PDB file of C-alpha atoms in Angstrom:
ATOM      1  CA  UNK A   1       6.373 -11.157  -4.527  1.00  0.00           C
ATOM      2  CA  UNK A   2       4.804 -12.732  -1.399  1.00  0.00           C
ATOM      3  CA  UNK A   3       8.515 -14.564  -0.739  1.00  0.00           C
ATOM      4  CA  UNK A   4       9.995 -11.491  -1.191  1.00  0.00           C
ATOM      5  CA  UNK A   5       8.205  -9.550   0.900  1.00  0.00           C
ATOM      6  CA  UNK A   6       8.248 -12.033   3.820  1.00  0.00           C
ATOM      7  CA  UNK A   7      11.624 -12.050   4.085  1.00  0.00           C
ATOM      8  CA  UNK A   8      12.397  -8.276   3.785  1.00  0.00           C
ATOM      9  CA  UNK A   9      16.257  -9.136   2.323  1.00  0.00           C
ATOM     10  CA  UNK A  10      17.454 -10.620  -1.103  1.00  0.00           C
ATOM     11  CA  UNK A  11      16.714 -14.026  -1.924  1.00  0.00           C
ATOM     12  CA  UNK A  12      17.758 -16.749  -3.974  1.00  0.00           C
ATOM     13  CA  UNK A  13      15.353 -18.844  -6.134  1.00  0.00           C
ATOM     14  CA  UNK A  14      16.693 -21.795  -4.361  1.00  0.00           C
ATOM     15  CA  UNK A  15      15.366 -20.378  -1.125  1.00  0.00           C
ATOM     16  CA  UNK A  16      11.982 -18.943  -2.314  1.00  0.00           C
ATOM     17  CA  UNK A  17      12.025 -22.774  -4.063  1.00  0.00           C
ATOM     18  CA  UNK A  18      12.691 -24.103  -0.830  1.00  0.00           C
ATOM     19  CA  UNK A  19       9.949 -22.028   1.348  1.00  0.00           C
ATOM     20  CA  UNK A  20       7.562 -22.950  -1.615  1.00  0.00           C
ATOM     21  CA  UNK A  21       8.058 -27.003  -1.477  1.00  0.00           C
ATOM     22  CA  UNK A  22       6.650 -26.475   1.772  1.00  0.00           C
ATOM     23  CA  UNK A  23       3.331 -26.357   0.370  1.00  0.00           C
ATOM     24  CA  UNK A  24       3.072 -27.738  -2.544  1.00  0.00           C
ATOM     25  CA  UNK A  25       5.370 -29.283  -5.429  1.00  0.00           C
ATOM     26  CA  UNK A  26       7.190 -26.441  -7.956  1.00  0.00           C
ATOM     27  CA  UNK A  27       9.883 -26.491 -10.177  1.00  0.00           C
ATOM     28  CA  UNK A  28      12.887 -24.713  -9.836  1.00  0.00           C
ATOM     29  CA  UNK A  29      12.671 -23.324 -13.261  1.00  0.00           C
ATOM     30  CA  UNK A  30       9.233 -22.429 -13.036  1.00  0.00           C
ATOM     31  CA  UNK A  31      10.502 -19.984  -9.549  1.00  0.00           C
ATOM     32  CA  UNK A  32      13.272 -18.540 -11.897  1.00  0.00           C
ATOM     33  CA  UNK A  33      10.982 -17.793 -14.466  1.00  0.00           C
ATOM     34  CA  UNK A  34       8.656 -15.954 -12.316  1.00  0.00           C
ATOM     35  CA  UNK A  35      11.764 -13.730 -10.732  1.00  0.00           C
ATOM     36  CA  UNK A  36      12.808 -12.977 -14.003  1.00  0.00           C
ATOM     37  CA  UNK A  37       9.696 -11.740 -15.067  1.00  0.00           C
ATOM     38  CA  UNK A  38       8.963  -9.539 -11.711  1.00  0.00           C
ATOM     39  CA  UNK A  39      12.894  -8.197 -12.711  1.00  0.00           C
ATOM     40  CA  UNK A  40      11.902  -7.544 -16.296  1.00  0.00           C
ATOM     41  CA  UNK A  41       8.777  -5.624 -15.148  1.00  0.00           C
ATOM     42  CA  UNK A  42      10.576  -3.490 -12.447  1.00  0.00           C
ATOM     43  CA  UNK A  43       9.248  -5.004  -9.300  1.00  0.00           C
ATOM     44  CA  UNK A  44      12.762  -6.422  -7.985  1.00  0.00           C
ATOM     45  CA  UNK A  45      15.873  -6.182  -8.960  1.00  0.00           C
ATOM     46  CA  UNK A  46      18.995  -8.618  -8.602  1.00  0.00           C
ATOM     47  CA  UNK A  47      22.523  -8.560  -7.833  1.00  0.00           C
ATOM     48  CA  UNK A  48      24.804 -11.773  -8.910  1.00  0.00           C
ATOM     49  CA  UNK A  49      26.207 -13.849  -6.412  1.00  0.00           C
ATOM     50  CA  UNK A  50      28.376 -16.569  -7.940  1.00  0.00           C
ATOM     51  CA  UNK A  51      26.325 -18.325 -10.701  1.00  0.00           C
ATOM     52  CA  UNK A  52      23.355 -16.949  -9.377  1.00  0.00           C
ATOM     53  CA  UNK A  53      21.012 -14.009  -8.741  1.00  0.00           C
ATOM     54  CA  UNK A  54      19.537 -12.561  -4.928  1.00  0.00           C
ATOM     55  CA  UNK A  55      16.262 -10.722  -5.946  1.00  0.00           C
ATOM     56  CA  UNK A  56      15.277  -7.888  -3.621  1.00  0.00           C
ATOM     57  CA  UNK A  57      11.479  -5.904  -3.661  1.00  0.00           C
ATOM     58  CA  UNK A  58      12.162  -2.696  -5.280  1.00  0.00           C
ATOM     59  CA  UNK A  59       8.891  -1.396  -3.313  1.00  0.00           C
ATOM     60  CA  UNK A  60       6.924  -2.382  -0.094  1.00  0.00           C
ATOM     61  CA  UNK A  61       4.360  -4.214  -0.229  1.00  0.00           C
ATOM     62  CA  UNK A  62       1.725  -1.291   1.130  1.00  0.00           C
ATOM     63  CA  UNK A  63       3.574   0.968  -1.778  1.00  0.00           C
ATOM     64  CA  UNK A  64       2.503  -1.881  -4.199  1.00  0.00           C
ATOM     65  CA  UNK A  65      -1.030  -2.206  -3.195  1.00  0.00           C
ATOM     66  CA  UNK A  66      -1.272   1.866  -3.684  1.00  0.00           C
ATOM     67  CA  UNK A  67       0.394   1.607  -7.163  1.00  0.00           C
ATOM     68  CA  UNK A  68      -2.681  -1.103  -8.014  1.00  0.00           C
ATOM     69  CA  UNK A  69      -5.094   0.751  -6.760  1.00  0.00           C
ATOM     70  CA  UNK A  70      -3.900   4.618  -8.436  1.00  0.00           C
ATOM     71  CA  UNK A  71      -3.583   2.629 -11.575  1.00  0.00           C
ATOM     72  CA  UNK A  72      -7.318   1.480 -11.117  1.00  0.00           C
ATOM     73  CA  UNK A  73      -8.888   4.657  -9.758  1.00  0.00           C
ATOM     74  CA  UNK A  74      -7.151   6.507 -13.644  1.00  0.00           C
ATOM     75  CA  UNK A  75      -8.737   4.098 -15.397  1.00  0.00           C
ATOM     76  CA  UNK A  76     -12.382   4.826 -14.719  1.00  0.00           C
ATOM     77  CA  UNK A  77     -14.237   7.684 -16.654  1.00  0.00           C
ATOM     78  CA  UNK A  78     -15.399   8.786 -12.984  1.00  0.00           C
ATOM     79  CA  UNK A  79     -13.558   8.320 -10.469  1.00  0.00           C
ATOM     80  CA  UNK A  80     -15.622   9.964  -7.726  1.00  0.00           C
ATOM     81  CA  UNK A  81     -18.579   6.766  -8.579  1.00  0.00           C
ATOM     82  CA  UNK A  82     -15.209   4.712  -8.667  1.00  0.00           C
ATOM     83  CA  UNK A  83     -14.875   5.597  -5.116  1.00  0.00           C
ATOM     84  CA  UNK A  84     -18.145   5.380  -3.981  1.00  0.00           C
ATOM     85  CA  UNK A  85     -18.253   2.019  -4.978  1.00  0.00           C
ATOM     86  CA  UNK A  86     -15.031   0.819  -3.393  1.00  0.00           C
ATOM     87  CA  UNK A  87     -16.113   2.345  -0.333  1.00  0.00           C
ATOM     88  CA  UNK A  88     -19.234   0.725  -0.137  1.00  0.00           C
ATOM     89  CA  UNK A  89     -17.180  -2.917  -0.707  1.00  0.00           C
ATOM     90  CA  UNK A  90     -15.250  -1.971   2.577  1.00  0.00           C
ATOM     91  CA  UNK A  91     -15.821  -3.437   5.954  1.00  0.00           C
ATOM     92  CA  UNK A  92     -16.325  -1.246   9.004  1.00  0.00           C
ATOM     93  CA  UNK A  93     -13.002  -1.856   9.746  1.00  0.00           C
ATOM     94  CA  UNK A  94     -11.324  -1.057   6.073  1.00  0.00           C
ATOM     95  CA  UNK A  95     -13.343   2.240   6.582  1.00  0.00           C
ATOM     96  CA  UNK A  96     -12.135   3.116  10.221  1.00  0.00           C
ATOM     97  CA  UNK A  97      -7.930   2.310   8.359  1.00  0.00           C
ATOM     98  CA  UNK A  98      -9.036   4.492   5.517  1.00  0.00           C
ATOM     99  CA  UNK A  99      -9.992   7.251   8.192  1.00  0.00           C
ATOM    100  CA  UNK A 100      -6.696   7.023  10.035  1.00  0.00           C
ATOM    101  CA  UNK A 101      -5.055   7.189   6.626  1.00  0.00           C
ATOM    102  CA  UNK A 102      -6.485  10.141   5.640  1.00  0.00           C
ATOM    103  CA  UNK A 103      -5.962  11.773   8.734  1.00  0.00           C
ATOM    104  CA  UNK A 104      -2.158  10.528   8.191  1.00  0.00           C
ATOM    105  CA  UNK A 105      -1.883  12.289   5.073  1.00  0.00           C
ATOM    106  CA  UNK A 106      -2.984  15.585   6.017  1.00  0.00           C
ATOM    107  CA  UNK A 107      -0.843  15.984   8.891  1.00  0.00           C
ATOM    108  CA  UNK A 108      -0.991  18.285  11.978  1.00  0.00           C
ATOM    109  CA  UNK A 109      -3.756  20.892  12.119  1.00  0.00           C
ATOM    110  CA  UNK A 110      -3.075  24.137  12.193  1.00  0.00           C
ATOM    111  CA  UNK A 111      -5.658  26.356  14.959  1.00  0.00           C
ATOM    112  CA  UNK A 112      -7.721  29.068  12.361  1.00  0.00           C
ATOM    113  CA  UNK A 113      -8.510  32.178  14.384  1.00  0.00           C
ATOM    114  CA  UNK A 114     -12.168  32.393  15.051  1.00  0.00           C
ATOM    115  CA  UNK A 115     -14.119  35.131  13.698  1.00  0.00           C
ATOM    116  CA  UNK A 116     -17.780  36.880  15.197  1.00  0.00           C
ATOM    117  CA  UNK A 117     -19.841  35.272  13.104  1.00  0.00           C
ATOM    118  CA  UNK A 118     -18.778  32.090  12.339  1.00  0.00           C
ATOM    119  CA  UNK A 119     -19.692  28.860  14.295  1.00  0.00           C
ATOM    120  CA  UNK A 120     -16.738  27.435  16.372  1.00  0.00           C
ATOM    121  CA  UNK A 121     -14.573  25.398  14.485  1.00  0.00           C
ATOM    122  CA  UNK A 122     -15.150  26.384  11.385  1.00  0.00           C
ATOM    123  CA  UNK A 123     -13.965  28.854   8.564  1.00  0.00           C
ATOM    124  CA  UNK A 124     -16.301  30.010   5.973  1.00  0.00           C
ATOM    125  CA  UNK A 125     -16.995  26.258   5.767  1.00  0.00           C
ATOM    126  CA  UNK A 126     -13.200  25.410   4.661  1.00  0.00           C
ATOM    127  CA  UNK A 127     -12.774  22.720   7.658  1.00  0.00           C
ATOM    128  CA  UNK A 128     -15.166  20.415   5.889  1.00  0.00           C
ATOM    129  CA  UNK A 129     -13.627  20.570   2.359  1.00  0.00           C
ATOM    130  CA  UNK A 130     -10.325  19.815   3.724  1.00  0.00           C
ATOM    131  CA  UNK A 131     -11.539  17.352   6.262  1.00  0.00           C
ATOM    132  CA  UNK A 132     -13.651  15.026   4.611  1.00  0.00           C
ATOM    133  CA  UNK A 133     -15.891  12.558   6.789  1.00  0.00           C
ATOM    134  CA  UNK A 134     -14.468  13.859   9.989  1.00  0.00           C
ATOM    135  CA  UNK A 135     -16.658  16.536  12.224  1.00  0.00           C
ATOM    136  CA  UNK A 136     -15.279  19.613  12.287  1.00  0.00           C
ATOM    137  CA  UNK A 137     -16.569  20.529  15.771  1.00  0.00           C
ATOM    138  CA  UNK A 138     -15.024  17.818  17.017  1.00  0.00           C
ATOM    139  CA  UNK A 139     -11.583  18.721  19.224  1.00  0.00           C
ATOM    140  CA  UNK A 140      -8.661  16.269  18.220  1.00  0.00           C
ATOM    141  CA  UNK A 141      -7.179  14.372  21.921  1.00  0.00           C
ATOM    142  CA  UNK A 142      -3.255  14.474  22.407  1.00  0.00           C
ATOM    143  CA  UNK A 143      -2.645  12.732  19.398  1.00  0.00           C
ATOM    144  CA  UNK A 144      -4.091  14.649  16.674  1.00  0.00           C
ATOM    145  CA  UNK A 145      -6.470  12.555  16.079  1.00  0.00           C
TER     146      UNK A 145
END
C-alpha cells in the first residue's frame, strides 16, 4: 500500500516491482500476489490495461490509519482505559496533532450569551464537556484556534 500511496495514481506491478528492486531483490509474482490480495480485501481496486491490471488506493492513507485504529478502539471492553493508554504512548508532539484534530472536528464555535451568574466563558459547565482538554476561558486568535 506504501507504493500506492506514494504515487497517488494507478500503478502497474511492473512499476511498484520496479520502485521495489531498488531496495532489495522481489519477485514479480510475489508483487502480483500482494495486489491481488489488497484487491480481494477492498483496499484497491484495478482497471485492465492490455494484459494487465493498474491498481489504485481505494482510501488515503490518513483514512486507513483511522479505519485501524476505530477497528482497535471496538475491540476493547473499555474503551475510555483504551484511550488513556494510547494517549499516554504519545509524544508531546502526537498529543499537540491530536489537539488540532479535535479542534478540526468540532468546527467553528458558536458565541453562548452570557448569563449573571455564570463565570465568563462558560455555560452551566457545557464548554468543558464539549471541549475536552482545551480551557474554556481561553479566547480562540483569528483562526479559531
Amino acid at each position: 500500500m506504501t507504493r500506492v500511496w506514494k504515487w497517488n495514481r494507478p500503478v502497474t506491478v511492473r512499476e511498484v516491482l520496479e520502485d521495489l528492486q531498488r531496495e532489495r531483490s522481489i519477485a514479480y509474482t510475489t508483487v502480483m500476489t500482494v495486489l491481488d490480495n489488497l484487491h480481494q480485501k477492498g483496499w484497491v481496486r484495478r482497471e485492465a490495461e492490455g494484459r494487465a491490471y493498474r491498481y489504485e488506493a481505494v482510501s488515503t492513507r490518513p483514512a486507513y490509519a483511522a479505519a485501524l485504529m476505530n477497528d482497535a478502539w471496538s475491540q476493547s471492553d473499555n474503551p475510555a482505559a483504551a484511550l488513556v493508554a494510547f494517549f499516554g504512548m504519545m509524544s508531546e508532539e502526537q498529543r499537540q496533532a491530536l489537539r488540532d484534530a479535535i479542534r478540526i472536528a468540532q468546527g467553528p464555535e458558536t458565541a453562548e450569551p452570557r448569563t449573571g451568574d455564570q463565570a465568563p466563558g462558560r455555560n452551566a459547565g457545557q464548554n468543558e464537556s464539549r471541549n475536552p482538554g482545551r480551557n474554556p476561558d481561553s479566547t480562540p486568535s483569528a483562526d479559531g484556534r
